CSV table of C-alpha atoms in Angstrom, one decimal:
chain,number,residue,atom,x,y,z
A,1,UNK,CA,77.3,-62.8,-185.3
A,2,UNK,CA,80.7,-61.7,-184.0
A,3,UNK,CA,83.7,-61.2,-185.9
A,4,UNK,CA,87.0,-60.8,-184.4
A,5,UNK,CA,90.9,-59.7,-185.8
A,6,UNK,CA,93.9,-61.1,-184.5
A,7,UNK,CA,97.7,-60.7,-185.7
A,8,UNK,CA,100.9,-58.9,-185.0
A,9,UNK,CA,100.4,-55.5,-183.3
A,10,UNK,CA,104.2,-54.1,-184.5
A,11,UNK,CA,105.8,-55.3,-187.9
A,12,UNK,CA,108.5,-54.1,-189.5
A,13,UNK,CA,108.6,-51.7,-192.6
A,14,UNK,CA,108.7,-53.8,-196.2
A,15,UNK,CA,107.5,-57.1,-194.0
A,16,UNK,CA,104.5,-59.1,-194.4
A,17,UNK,CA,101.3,-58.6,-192.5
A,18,UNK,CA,99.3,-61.2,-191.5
A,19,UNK,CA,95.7,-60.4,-189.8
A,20,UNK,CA,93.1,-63.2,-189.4
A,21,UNK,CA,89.2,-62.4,-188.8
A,22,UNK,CA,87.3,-65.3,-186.7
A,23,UNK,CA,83.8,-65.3,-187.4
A,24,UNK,CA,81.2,-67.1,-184.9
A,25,UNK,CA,77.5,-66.8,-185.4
A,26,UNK,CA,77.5,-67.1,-189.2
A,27,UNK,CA,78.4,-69.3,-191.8
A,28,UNK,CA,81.6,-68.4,-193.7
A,29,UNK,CA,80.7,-70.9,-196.3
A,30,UNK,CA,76.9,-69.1,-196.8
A,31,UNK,CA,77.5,-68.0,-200.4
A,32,UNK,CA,75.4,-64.8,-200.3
A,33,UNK,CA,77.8,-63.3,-197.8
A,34,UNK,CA,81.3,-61.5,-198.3
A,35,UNK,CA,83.9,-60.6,-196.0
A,36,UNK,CA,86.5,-57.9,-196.4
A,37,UNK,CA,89.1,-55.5,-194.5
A,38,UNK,CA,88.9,-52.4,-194.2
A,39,UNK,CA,91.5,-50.1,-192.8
A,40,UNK,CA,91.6,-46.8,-190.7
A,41,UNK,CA,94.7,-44.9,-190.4
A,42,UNK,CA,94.9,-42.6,-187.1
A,43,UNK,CA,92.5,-39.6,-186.7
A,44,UNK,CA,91.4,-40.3,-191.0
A,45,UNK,CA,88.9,-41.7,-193.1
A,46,UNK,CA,88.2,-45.8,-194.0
A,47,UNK,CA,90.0,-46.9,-196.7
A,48,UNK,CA,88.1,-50.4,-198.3
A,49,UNK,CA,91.1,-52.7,-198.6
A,50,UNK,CA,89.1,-56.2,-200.2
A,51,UNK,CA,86.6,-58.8,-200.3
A,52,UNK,CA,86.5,-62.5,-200.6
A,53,UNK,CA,83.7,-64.5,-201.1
A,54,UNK,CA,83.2,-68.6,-200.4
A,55,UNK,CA,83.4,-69.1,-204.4
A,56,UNK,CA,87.1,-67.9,-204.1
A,57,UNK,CA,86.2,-64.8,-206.0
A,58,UNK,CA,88.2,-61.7,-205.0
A,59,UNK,CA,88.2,-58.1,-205.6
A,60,UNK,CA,90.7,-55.7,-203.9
A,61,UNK,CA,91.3,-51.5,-204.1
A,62,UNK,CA,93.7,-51.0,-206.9
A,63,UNK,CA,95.2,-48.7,-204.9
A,64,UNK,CA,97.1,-51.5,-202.8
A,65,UNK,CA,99.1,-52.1,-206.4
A,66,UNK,CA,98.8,-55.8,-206.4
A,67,UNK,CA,100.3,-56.2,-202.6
A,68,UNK,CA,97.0,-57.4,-201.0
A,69,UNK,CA,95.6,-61.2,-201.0
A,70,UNK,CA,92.5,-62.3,-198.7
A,71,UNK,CA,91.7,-65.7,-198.4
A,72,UNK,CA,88.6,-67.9,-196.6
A,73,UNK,CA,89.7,-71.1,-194.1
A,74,UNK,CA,86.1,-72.8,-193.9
A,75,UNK,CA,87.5,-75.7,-191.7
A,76,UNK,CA,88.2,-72.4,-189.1
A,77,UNK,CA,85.8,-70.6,-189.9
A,78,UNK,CA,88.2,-67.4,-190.4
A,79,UNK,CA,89.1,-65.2,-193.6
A,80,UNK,CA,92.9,-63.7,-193.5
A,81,UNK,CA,94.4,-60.4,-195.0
A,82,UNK,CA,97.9,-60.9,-196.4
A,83,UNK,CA,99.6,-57.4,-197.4
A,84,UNK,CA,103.3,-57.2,-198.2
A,85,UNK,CA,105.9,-55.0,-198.6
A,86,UNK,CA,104.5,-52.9,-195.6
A,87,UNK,CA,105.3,-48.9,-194.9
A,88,UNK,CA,104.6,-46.7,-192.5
A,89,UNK,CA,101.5,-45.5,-194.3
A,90,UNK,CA,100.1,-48.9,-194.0
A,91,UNK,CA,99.6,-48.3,-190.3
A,92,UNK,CA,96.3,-48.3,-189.3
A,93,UNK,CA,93.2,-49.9,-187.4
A,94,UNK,CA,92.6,-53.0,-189.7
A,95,UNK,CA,88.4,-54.2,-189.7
A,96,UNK,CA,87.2,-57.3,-191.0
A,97,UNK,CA,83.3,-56.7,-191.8
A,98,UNK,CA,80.8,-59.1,-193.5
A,99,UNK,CA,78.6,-57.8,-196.2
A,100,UNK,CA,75.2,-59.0,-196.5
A,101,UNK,CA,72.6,-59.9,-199.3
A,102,UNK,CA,70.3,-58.5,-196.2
A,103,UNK,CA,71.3,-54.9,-196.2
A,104,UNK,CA,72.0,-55.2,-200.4
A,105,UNK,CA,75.6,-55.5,-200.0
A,106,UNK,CA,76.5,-53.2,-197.4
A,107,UNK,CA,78.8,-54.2,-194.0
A,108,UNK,CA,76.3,-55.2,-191.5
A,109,UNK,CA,78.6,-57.0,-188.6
A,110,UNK,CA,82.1,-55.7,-188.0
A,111,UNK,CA,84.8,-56.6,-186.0
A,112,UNK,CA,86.6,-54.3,-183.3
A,113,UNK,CA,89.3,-53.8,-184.7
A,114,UNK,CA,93.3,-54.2,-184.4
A,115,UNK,CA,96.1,-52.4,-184.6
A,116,UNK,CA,98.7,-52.7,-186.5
A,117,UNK,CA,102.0,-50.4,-186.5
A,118,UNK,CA,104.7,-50.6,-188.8
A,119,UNK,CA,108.0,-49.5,-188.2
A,120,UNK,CA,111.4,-50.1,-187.7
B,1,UNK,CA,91.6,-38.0,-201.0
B,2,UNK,CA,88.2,-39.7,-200.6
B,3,UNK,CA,86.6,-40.6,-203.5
B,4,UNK,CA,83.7,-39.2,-202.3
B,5,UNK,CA,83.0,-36.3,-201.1
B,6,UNK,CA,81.8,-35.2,-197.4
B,7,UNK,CA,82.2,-31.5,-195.2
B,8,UNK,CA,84.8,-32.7,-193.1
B,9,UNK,CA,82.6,-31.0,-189.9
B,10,UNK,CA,79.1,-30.1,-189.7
B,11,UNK,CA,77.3,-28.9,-186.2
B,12,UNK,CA,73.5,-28.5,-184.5
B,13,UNK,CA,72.1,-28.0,-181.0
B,14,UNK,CA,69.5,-30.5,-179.3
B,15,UNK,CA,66.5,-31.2,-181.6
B,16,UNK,CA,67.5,-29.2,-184.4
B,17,UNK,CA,67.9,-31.0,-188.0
B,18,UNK,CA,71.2,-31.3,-189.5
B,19,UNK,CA,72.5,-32.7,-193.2
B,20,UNK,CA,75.4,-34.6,-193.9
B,21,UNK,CA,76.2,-34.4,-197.9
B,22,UNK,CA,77.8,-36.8,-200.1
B,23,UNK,CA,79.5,-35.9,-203.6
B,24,UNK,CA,80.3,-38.9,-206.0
B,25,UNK,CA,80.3,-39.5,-209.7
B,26,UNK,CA,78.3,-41.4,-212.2
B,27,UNK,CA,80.4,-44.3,-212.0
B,28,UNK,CA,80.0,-44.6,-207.7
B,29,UNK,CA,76.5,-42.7,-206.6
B,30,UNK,CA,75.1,-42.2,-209.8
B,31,UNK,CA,75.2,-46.1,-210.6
B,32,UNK,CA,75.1,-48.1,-207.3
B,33,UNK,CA,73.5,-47.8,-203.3
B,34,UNK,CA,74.4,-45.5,-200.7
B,35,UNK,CA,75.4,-46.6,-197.4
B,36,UNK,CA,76.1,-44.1,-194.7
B,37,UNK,CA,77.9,-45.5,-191.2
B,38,UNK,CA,78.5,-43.8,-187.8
B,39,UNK,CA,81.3,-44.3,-186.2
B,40,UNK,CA,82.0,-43.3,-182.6
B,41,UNK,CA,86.0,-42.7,-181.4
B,42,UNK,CA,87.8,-45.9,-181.0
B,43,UNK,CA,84.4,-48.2,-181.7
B,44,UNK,CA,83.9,-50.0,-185.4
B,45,UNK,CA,81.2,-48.5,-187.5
B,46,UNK,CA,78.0,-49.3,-187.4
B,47,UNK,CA,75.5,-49.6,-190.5
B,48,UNK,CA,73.1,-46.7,-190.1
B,49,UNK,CA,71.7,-46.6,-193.9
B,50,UNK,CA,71.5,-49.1,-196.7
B,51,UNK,CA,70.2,-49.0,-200.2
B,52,UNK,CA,70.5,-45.1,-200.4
B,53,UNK,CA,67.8,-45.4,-198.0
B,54,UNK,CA,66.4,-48.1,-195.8
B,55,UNK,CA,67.5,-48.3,-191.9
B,56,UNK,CA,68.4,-51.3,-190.6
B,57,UNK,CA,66.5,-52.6,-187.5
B,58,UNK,CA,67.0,-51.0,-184.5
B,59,UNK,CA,68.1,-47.4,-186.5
B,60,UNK,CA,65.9,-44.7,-185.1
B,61,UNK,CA,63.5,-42.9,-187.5
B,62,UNK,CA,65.4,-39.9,-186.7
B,63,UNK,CA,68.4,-40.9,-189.2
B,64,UNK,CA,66.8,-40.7,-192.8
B,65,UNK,CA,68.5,-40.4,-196.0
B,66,UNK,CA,68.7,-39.5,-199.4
B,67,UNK,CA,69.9,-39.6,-203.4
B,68,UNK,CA,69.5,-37.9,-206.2
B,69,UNK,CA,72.0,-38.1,-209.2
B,70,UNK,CA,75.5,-38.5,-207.9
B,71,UNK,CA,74.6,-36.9,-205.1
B,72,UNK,CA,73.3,-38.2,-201.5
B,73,UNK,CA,72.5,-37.0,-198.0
B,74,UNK,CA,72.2,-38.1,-194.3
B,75,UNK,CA,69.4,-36.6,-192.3
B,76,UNK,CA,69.6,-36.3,-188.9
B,77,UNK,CA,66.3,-35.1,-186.9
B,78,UNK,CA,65.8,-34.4,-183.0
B,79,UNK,CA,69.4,-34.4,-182.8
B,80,UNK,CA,70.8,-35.6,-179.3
B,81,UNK,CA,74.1,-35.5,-177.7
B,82,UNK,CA,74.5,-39.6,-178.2
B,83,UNK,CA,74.5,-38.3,-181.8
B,84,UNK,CA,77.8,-36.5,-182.1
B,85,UNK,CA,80.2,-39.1,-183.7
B,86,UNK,CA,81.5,-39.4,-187.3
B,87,UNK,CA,79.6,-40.4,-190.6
B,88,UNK,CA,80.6,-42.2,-193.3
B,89,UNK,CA,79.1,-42.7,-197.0
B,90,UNK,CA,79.8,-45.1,-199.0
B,91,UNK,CA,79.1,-46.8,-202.3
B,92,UNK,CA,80.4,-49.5,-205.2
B,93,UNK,CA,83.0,-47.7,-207.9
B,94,UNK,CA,82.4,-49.1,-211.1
B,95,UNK,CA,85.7,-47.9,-212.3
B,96,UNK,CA,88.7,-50.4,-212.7
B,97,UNK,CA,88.0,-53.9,-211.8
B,98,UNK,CA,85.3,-52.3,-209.0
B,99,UNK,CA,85.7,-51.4,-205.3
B,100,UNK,CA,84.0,-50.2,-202.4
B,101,UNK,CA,84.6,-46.2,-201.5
B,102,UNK,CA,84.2,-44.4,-198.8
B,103,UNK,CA,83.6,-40.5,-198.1
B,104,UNK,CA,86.0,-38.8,-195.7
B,105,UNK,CA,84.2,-38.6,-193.0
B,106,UNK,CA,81.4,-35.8,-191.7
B,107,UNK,CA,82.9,-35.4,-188.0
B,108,UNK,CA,79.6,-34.3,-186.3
B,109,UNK,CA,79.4,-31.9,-183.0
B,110,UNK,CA,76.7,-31.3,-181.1
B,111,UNK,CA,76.4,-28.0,-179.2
């Protein structure tokens, strides 16, 4: 199983962001499986940003107010993160990880990672 | 500030034990599984513990761990200089609409 981010390295503050996660090894459409995002700002802690599942069913960290939206593309096999109105604290490391049935819900395959800075 | 709550450094020599603490609530550890994650500099994490306690394959024995209440803890045994990287806990929050929460982050040195 490999997962892998791609999307803009550099947006500007109160843009859009745009990340996609490609998944290879797996089934996106498996409906015991979830995949989320989950962020890292520089030298702190990982902050959960959401999860999607193949049913459509979301659930996101409250904390994002309402500014997050992830989404599955079965036909590419890829789940995307969509966060607006960006700031500078939204710069980070973004993850996409999958959470498994296997490991009762926990992330078992992660992707490496991408960086995303926003400023001006 | 983390939800829940890890020593932001902790510290052994080759072979000795060390123990990584994680402080939630009822509605995160007191309700829902543990996960703890190790995380070396400028790699993804990697699953080390799942339901509070279980290793996935290829985990060494030497990483156990532990819950009681709303609390939980990350063993480390033989320790080894491959082991110095950072640990994560996590669980479910209940609270709200539910969401996943992390602990700070336990960097771990080895001396």
């Amino acid at each position: 199983v490999q997962l892998e981010e791609s999307g803009p390295g550099l947006v500007k503050p109160s843009q859009t962001l745009s990340l996609t996660c490609s998944v290879s090894g797996a089934s996106i459409s498996d409906p015991s499986f979830y995949w989320s995002w989950v962020r890292q700002a520089a030298g702190k802690g990982l902050e959960w940003i959401g999860r999607v599942y193949i049913t459509g069913t979301t659930d996101y960290n409250p904390s994002l107010n309402g500014r997050v939206a992830i989404s599955l593309d079965t036909s590419k096999s890829q789940f995307s993160l969509i966060l607006h109105s960006l700031t500078a604290a939204d710069t980070a490391v973004y993850y996409c990880a999958r959470g498994s049935p296997d490991v009762f819900q926990a992330f078992d395959y992660w992707g490496r990672g991408t960086l995303v800075s926003v400023s001006s | 500030q983390s939800v829940l709550t890890q020593p932001p450094s902790a510290s052994g020599t080759p072979g000795q034990r060390v123990t990584i603490s994680c402080s939630g609530t009822g509605s995160n550890i007191g309700d829902n599984y543990v996960y703890w994650y190790q995380q070396f500099p400028g790699t993804a994490p990697k699953l080390l513990i799942y339901r509070d306690d279980l290793r996935p394959s290829g985990v060494p024995d030497r990483f156990s761990a532990s819950k009681s209440g709303t609390s939980a803890s990350l063993a480390i045994s033989g320790l080894r200089s491959g082991d110095e990287a950072h640990y994560y806990c996590a669980a479910w929050d209940n609270r709200l609409s539910g969401q996943v929460v992390f602990g700070g982050g336990t960097k771990l040195t080895v001396l």
